[in-house]
């Protein structure tokens, strides 16, 4: 077994793995001011972004679900890896050769399972690409050529060919040091009577990559008449490949999706290729499954899906009955997006790949540009099934479309589609149609329930939080005055915990100008995961003051907390005075009275300082 990774190497991995770049491979991040970035959390479903990243301190924290940590923690959580495996993955990304205590360099066979499987898929992808230009792969090259793809296009998307042999890839991978168990577990081979045999044979191969660009599976297209398998065969579920969480082309499309706030959903690998080559670089496709909730979550993170006025998701489907059915299935998930959703259907039934071959690149761009709102498509597709020449047919169509209209969350949009439905059906009686929609679809109105109002935050608790954020992020602004505070100056258990950790780390006087080293020191002194989570949160949460006034702001927060301590002391002095007889215990009474006057004066000074914020 390899020893533990050297601390100096772990520190180097953190240093050379900018957290914004690593997280930016999974979600879109936008400037949130104060040096912070914000995006939709990849760990829970949310409508508005609460996931914050602070590059200066190399930390992230979600104020919605509480997940937080550094770049290594993020990779652990998002990739479901161990700490050891996460460091290795980031080291490989940064080109760092790790060294291990008690064992020198770690040999490849000791790497984590995920890293091994990813490497096997990388080697397999290279193997398939090399075989595409062998004589036996002529049917594959012909398939690509007939669909308008040249050699450079195949290379761009990594298209390859699986030899029509039982063990060609298996032998190759075994020769590279991979075990039979690894090859089978990754879905590259399956168990045969005499051992593992290739899962894909005599097929055109598309590597399926995750958002970071790693190959996690393959899609294989049948070429030979002797092949009795399905037209398309995908990698089975594996530790790497979860079809409900995979979008083909996301590695190439993610930046354009973020840049244009647009995602185009197509049905196949060749459609993705055709769209990208035709000037629609936001196209992606599902892999062997229908478009579902996990795909929505992935796209929302890259779209930064939080506004109905910006951005669009466009579904492209064949114009035949199956295509319309697929579009209506997509409608069921429409309202899980905040942004607008559309359908682009080619009237003659051509998919984007065939359209590009027959009519050129411009026709593909025109197809996407001719998109139709998904609500409109769903309603019109529904009423097209009825005979609108009769009253009976019109009523039946109205009742069928009513739940769709009633399910529109936006009240203004709901009313407009009710009016459109009246016009499409030919009633010319808007009041009747609106009433019928309310009756038939009333139980499915889909009107959003008003969220309960959040409980107001105690102003003093807010001040405590701001002071602790400054202590974690800008310790030099507070210094000895903060360190003189007792834990009882803070009222909530979380705030007491953070203050205790800061004191254990030497106080703000030991924090210098803050930054990553100070946060790491605090994390080292945190007694448990709860405390570590609190430190991470206070390291990431924005300070509610502009940088140029932070010093004055910090002094005001300190004064406000100190004033509360003085209030407590005043209360204690008054209590003691009430117990005394001013005549019989005059000396003691006068002494306490003097203390009270001094404390009252101190409180006025502190209140004035606090008001300076």
XYZ file of C-alpha atoms in Angstrom, residues 15-499:
485
model
C -2.139 26.176 -4.773
C -2.166 25.037 -8.409
C -5.876 24.183 -8.508
C -7.692 27.527 -8.627
C -11.047 26.819 -7.040
C -12.978 29.016 -9.488
C -11.530 27.085 -12.435
C -12.266 23.662 -10.949
C -15.819 24.523 -9.883
C -16.340 26.397 -13.160
C -16.029 23.054 -14.972
C -19.297 22.009 -13.331
C -21.384 25.176 -12.960
C -21.482 28.711 -14.325
C -20.087 31.268 -11.873
C -20.803 34.977 -12.026
C -19.305 37.944 -10.191
C -21.120 38.563 -6.913
C -19.021 41.548 -5.807
C -16.346 41.801 -3.139
C -14.167 39.255 -4.920
C -16.839 36.561 -4.570
C -18.477 34.418 -7.256
C -21.943 32.904 -7.229
C -23.806 30.126 -9.051
C -26.501 27.486 -8.735
C -25.517 24.828 -6.222
C -24.512 21.467 -7.769
C -25.417 19.633 -4.547
C -29.104 20.534 -4.275
C -31.849 21.830 -6.546
C -32.512 25.556 -6.190
C -34.215 28.331 -8.134
C -31.841 31.188 -7.299
C -28.072 30.950 -6.740
C -26.894 30.555 -3.152
C -23.590 28.784 -3.912
C -20.698 31.177 -3.163
C -17.033 30.818 -4.092
C -14.242 32.973 -2.633
C -11.108 32.537 -4.795
C -8.989 34.660 -2.433
C -9.341 32.083 0.330
C -9.914 29.072 -1.944
C -13.240 28.235 -0.282
C -16.857 27.625 -1.299
C -20.087 27.501 0.694
C -23.754 27.035 -0.190
C -26.109 29.049 1.982
C -28.978 26.863 0.793
C -27.797 23.377 1.798
C -24.725 24.107 3.930
C -22.153 22.282 1.788
C -18.760 23.941 1.912
C -15.010 23.443 1.892
C -11.973 23.895 -0.327
C -11.132 22.680 -3.823
C -10.289 19.162 -2.596
C -13.553 18.926 -0.678
C -15.453 20.014 -3.792
C -13.918 17.263 -5.914
C -14.631 14.726 -3.158
C -18.304 15.724 -3.093
C -18.962 16.239 -6.799
C -17.072 13.153 -7.993
C -17.863 10.921 -4.968
C -14.176 10.289 -4.320
C -12.064 9.808 -1.229
C -9.698 12.562 -0.080
C -6.777 10.518 -1.409
C -8.409 10.084 -4.835
C -9.417 13.759 -5.017
C -5.861 14.923 -4.423
C -4.631 12.517 -7.110
C -7.254 13.776 -9.563
C -6.351 17.422 -8.990
C -2.644 16.594 -9.141
C -3.122 14.953 -12.518
C -5.095 17.992 -13.704
C -2.317 20.347 -12.562
C 0.546 18.167 -13.826
C 1.936 17.494 -10.347
C 3.826 14.286 -9.561
C 2.774 13.256 -6.065
C 5.159 11.637 -3.613
C 4.082 9.402 -0.767
C 5.618 8.979 2.640
C 6.662 5.376 3.385
C 6.707 4.391 -0.257
C 8.048 6.926 -2.737
C 6.109 7.367 -5.964
C 2.784 5.564 -6.039
C 2.593 2.998 -8.842
C -0.425 3.167 -11.148
C -1.976 -0.024 -9.832
C -2.337 1.628 -6.420
C -4.409 4.537 -7.719
C -8.082 4.844 -6.757
C -10.691 2.828 -8.625
C -12.236 5.828 -10.379
C -8.865 7.075 -11.592
C -8.054 3.608 -12.931
C -11.378 3.322 -14.782
C -11.012 6.802 -16.261
C -7.538 5.914 -17.494
C -8.857 2.694 -19.032
C -11.533 4.666 -20.897
C -8.949 7.180 -22.117
C -6.783 4.370 -23.479
C -9.851 2.702 -25.037
C -10.872 5.947 -26.759
C -7.398 6.280 -28.270
C -7.532 2.635 -29.385
C -10.851 3.144 -31.191
C -9.666 6.362 -32.888
C -6.586 4.597 -34.245
C -8.707 1.750 -35.668
C -11.044 4.107 -37.551
C -8.493 4.368 -40.344
C -7.812 0.658 -40.657
C -9.093 -1.076 -43.847
C -11.819 -2.990 -41.984
C -13.310 0.293 -40.711
C -14.348 1.370 -44.223
C -18.097 0.990 -43.393
C -17.633 3.390 -40.469
C -15.824 5.964 -42.586
C -18.515 5.622 -45.246
C -21.233 6.156 -42.624
C -19.581 9.418 -41.549
C -18.958 10.609 -45.092
C -22.572 10.018 -46.137
C -23.632 12.269 -43.264
C -21.343 15.089 -44.249
C -18.542 14.499 -41.743
C -14.887 14.746 -42.710
C -11.822 13.306 -41.012
C -11.234 16.515 -39.044
C -14.818 16.379 -37.749
C -14.357 12.803 -36.558
C -11.130 13.794 -34.802
C -12.817 16.765 -33.114
C -15.444 14.524 -31.547
C -13.108 11.569 -31.004
C -15.133 9.178 -33.185
C -13.523 5.759 -33.541
C -14.123 2.176 -34.603
C -14.354 -1.022 -32.565
C -12.758 -3.926 -34.479
C -15.068 -6.830 -35.280
C -13.090 -9.160 -33.022
C -13.909 -10.836 -29.721
C -10.987 -9.556 -27.653
C -9.195 -6.783 -29.565
C -9.725 -4.040 -26.947
C -9.503 -6.463 -24.026
C -6.048 -7.683 -25.114
C -4.928 -4.083 -25.619
C -6.030 -3.007 -22.139
C -4.595 -6.083 -20.438
C -1.317 -5.300 -22.192
C -1.454 -1.791 -20.690
C -1.645 -3.188 -17.166
C -5.396 -3.068 -16.527
C -7.021 -6.064 -14.870
C -9.872 -8.098 -16.336
C -12.003 -7.042 -13.365
C -11.409 -3.349 -14.108
C -12.227 -3.753 -17.805
C -15.515 -5.511 -17.044
C -16.474 -3.181 -14.195
C -16.018 -0.157 -16.457
C -18.337 -1.667 -19.070
C -15.630 -1.973 -21.735
C -15.904 -5.764 -21.754
C -18.294 -8.413 -20.495
C -17.736 -11.847 -19.065
C -17.609 -14.670 -21.595
C -17.126 -18.409 -21.249
C -13.359 -18.065 -21.524
C -12.943 -14.747 -19.760
C -13.708 -11.129 -20.661
C -14.646 -10.261 -24.242
C -15.167 -6.885 -25.921
C -18.580 -5.338 -25.367
C -18.423 -3.390 -28.646
C -17.471 -5.104 -31.911
C -17.709 -3.910 -35.515
C -19.285 -0.602 -34.531
C -18.686 3.132 -34.951
C -17.772 4.549 -31.544
C -18.506 7.909 -29.918
C -16.725 8.648 -26.632
C -19.129 10.024 -24.035
C -17.422 12.560 -21.799
C -18.428 14.243 -18.564
C -18.389 18.010 -18.129
C -14.675 17.983 -17.291
C -13.792 16.177 -20.528
C -13.050 12.738 -19.109
C -14.305 9.759 -21.141
C -16.802 7.846 -18.975
C -18.488 5.630 -21.578
C -19.211 5.023 -25.258
C -22.075 5.086 -27.698
C -21.797 2.498 -30.490
C -23.632 2.477 -33.854
C -24.263 -0.792 -35.710
C -22.614 -1.007 -39.146
C -22.752 -4.660 -40.156
C -25.794 -6.655 -41.299
C -24.471 -9.618 -39.338
C -24.708 -7.609 -36.103
C -27.919 -8.744 -34.404
C -27.727 -6.125 -31.661
C -29.660 -2.832 -31.459
C -28.872 0.032 -33.820
C -27.291 1.981 -30.950
C -25.628 0.328 -27.975
C -24.366 2.306 -24.984
C -22.060 1.573 -22.093
C -24.028 -0.053 -19.240
C -24.400 1.623 -15.862
C -21.009 1.624 -14.153
C -19.141 3.481 -11.402
C -18.403 6.133 -14.060
C -21.467 6.071 -16.290
C -24.968 6.986 -15.085
C -27.094 7.553 -18.181
C -29.629 9.736 -16.368
C -26.806 12.152 -15.480
C -24.986 12.256 -18.822
C -25.384 14.638 -21.756
C -23.375 13.892 -24.880
C -21.402 16.950 -25.999
C -21.605 18.803 -22.672
C -17.805 19.007 -22.506
C -17.734 20.937 -25.795
C -20.962 22.887 -25.284
C -20.772 23.996 -21.651
C -18.898 27.255 -22.202
C -21.131 28.322 -25.075
C -24.214 27.350 -23.051
C -23.032 29.665 -20.278
C -21.974 32.409 -22.670
C -25.178 32.417 -24.755
C -27.596 31.328 -21.998
C -28.908 28.771 -24.471
C -29.040 24.985 -24.607
C -30.267 22.994 -27.623
C -31.406 19.436 -26.908
C -31.131 17.042 -29.869
C -31.684 13.308 -30.131
C -28.429 11.700 -31.277
C -24.652 11.842 -31.545
C -24.649 12.809 -35.220
C -27.188 15.563 -34.502
C -24.863 17.046 -31.893
C -21.980 16.929 -34.382
C -24.085 18.504 -37.139
C -25.270 21.324 -34.900
C -21.800 22.193 -33.620
C -20.329 22.149 -37.134
C -23.230 24.232 -38.463
C -22.769 27.007 -35.909
C -25.001 25.826 -33.052
C -22.333 24.991 -30.442
C -24.841 24.734 -27.573
C -26.240 21.363 -28.703
C -26.218 18.306 -26.423
C -28.039 14.958 -26.437
C -29.122 12.334 -23.947
C -27.475 8.924 -24.111
C -29.828 5.968 -24.325
C -32.546 7.507 -22.147
C -35.191 10.215 -22.300
C -34.506 13.750 -21.127
C -35.139 13.861 -17.380
C -34.730 15.644 -14.084
C -30.998 15.013 -13.637
C -30.328 16.428 -17.105
C -32.340 19.514 -16.157
C -30.285 20.023 -13.016
C -27.064 19.811 -15.009
C -28.192 22.320 -17.635
C -29.582 24.756 -15.062
C -26.153 24.991 -13.439
C -24.501 25.930 -16.720
C -27.344 28.265 -17.738
C -27.337 29.903 -14.285
C -31.069 29.395 -14.709
C -32.692 32.052 -12.517
C -34.635 34.377 -14.820
C -37.563 33.857 -17.175
C -36.476 36.879 -19.229
C -33.034 35.633 -20.231
C -31.899 32.341 -21.656
C -33.625 29.558 -23.517
C -33.748 25.780 -23.709
C -34.684 24.499 -27.182
C -35.801 20.928 -27.801
C -35.459 19.642 -31.373
C -37.559 16.652 -32.393
C -38.518 14.903 -35.620
C -41.789 16.127 -37.084
C -43.380 12.673 -37.011
C -45.744 11.336 -34.357
C -42.879 9.912 -32.285
C -41.166 13.288 -32.303
C -44.324 15.037 -31.166
C -44.752 12.506 -28.387
C -41.167 13.139 -27.245
C -41.807 16.878 -27.244
C -44.886 16.436 -25.075
C -42.825 14.346 -22.661
C -40.397 17.239 -22.453
C -43.318 19.522 -21.638
C -43.890 17.575 -18.427
C -40.515 18.841 -17.154
C -40.778 22.320 -18.681
C -41.605 24.161 -15.510
C -38.573 22.781 -13.715
C -36.659 25.366 -15.737
C -36.921 29.043 -14.838
C -35.803 30.147 -18.281
C -38.029 29.968 -21.380
C -38.384 26.631 -23.181
C -38.998 26.079 -26.877
C -39.476 23.359 -29.488
C -37.908 23.379 -32.943
C -39.523 20.828 -35.271
C -38.530 20.396 -38.899
C -41.743 20.121 -40.928
C -40.368 17.523 -43.347
C -39.235 15.281 -40.495
C -35.478 15.730 -41.053
C -33.258 15.615 -38.004
C -30.405 18.187 -37.743
C -27.870 15.760 -39.260
C -29.981 14.935 -42.341
C -31.022 18.579 -42.641
C -27.392 19.672 -42.789
C -26.613 17.077 -45.487
C -29.559 18.043 -47.703
C -29.837 21.797 -47.121
C -26.573 22.958 -45.552
C -25.392 24.592 -42.339
C -27.711 27.578 -42.633
C -30.761 25.317 -42.570
C -29.689 23.917 -39.179
C -29.277 27.412 -37.784
C -32.667 28.389 -39.234
C -34.286 25.362 -37.590
C -33.082 26.486 -34.173
C -34.043 30.103 -34.886
C -37.593 29.039 -35.863
C -38.254 27.663 -32.396
C -41.789 27.730 -31.027
C -42.645 28.211 -27.318
C -43.105 24.803 -25.723
C -46.458 25.788 -24.204
C -47.756 26.780 -27.619
C -46.478 23.572 -29.194
C -47.994 21.404 -26.444
C -51.400 23.099 -26.687
C -51.561 23.060 -30.472
C -50.362 19.459 -30.661
C -53.073 18.457 -28.209
C -55.976 20.154 -29.999
C -54.779 18.894 -33.397
C -56.043 15.442 -32.423
C -59.670 16.600 -32.457
C -62.186 17.508 -35.153
C -62.568 21.242 -34.707
C -65.353 21.416 -37.280
C -67.890 20.260 -34.685
C -68.894 21.709 -31.321
C -68.302 18.308 -29.737
C -64.766 18.224 -31.107
C -64.056 21.776 -29.939
C -65.269 21.058 -26.396
C -63.234 17.845 -26.247
C -60.134 19.712 -27.466
C -60.721 22.483 -24.940
C -61.031 19.991 -22.086
C -57.874 18.185 -23.228
C -55.847 21.415 -23.427
C -57.288 22.954 -20.245
C -54.890 21.190 -17.803
C -51.911 22.385 -19.858
C -53.057 26.017 -19.734
C -54.098 25.753 -16.086
C -50.652 24.388 -15.241
C -48.816 27.520 -16.414
C -47.360 29.145 -13.309
C -47.141 32.707 -14.621
C -50.645 34.204 -14.313
C -50.132 36.666 -17.170
C -48.844 33.956 -19.487
C -51.659 31.656 -18.411
C -54.279 34.242 -19.415
C -52.614 34.958 -22.772
C -52.603 31.239 -23.673
C -56.235 30.957 -22.630
C -57.033 33.736 -25.097
C -54.913 32.040 -27.782
C -56.691 28.744 -27.129
C -60.053 30.458 -27.633
C -58.824 31.803 -30.981
C -57.337 28.468 -32.133
C -60.563 26.631 -31.318
C -62.756 29.278 -32.925
C -65.128 29.879 -30.004
C -64.531 33.640 -29.968
C -65.730 33.643 -26.340
C -62.780 34.301 -24.041
C -64.843 34.341 -20.849
C -66.279 30.888 -21.587
C -62.851 29.405 -22.355
C -61.239 30.909 -19.235
C -64.076 29.606 -17.057
C -63.868 26.137 -18.643
C -60.097 26.035 -18.038
C -60.706 26.926 -14.389
C -63.324 24.159 -14.057
C -61.486 21.376 -15.882
C -57.908 22.211 -14.928
C -58.525 23.987 -11.628
C -56.957 21.221 -9.576
C -53.784 21.604 -11.665
C -53.416 25.387 -11.736
C -49.761 25.095 -10.818
C -49.845 28.553 -9.257
C -46.799 28.868 -7.074
C -47.516 28.872 -3.386
C -46.252 31.940 -1.640
C -43.207 31.035 0.376
C -43.530 31.692 4.103
C -41.802 34.830 5.218
C -38.462 34.211 6.829
C -38.286 35.002 10.517
C -36.656 38.398 11.075
C -33.033 38.220 12.194
C -32.246 39.795 15.553
C -30.162 42.942 14.764
C -27.642 42.033 17.459
C -27.230 38.524 16.020
C -26.584 40.113 12.618
C -23.888 42.328 14.171
C -22.269 39.290 15.799
C -22.180 37.526 12.448
C -20.610 40.503 10.678
C -17.940 40.813 13.371
C -17.068 37.116 13.143
C -16.852 37.305 9.329
C -14.346 40.133 9.723
C -12.395 38.074 12.271
C -12.156 35.183 9.791
C -11.627 37.231 6.623
C -9.921 40.461 7.822
C -8.404 39.694 11.264
C -5.923 42.577 11.110
C -8.826 45.046 11.262
C -9.853 43.853 14.749
C -6.740 42.883 16.686
C -6.536 42.926 20.515
C -9.996 44.461 21.077
C -11.652 41.434 19.506
C -9.383 39.038 21.354
C -10.404 40.666 24.647
C -14.040 39.681 24.071
C -15.352 36.747 26.062
C -17.397 33.981 24.457
C -20.438 35.122 26.416
C -20.386 38.321 24.355
C -21.970 36.182 21.615
C -25.538 34.983 21.936
C -25.992 32.066 19.494
C -24.274 28.664 19.868
C -22.807 28.907 16.339
C -21.260 32.289 17.085
C -19.851 31.058 20.398
C -18.290 28.106 18.549
C -16.616 30.325 15.933
C -15.303 32.701 18.612
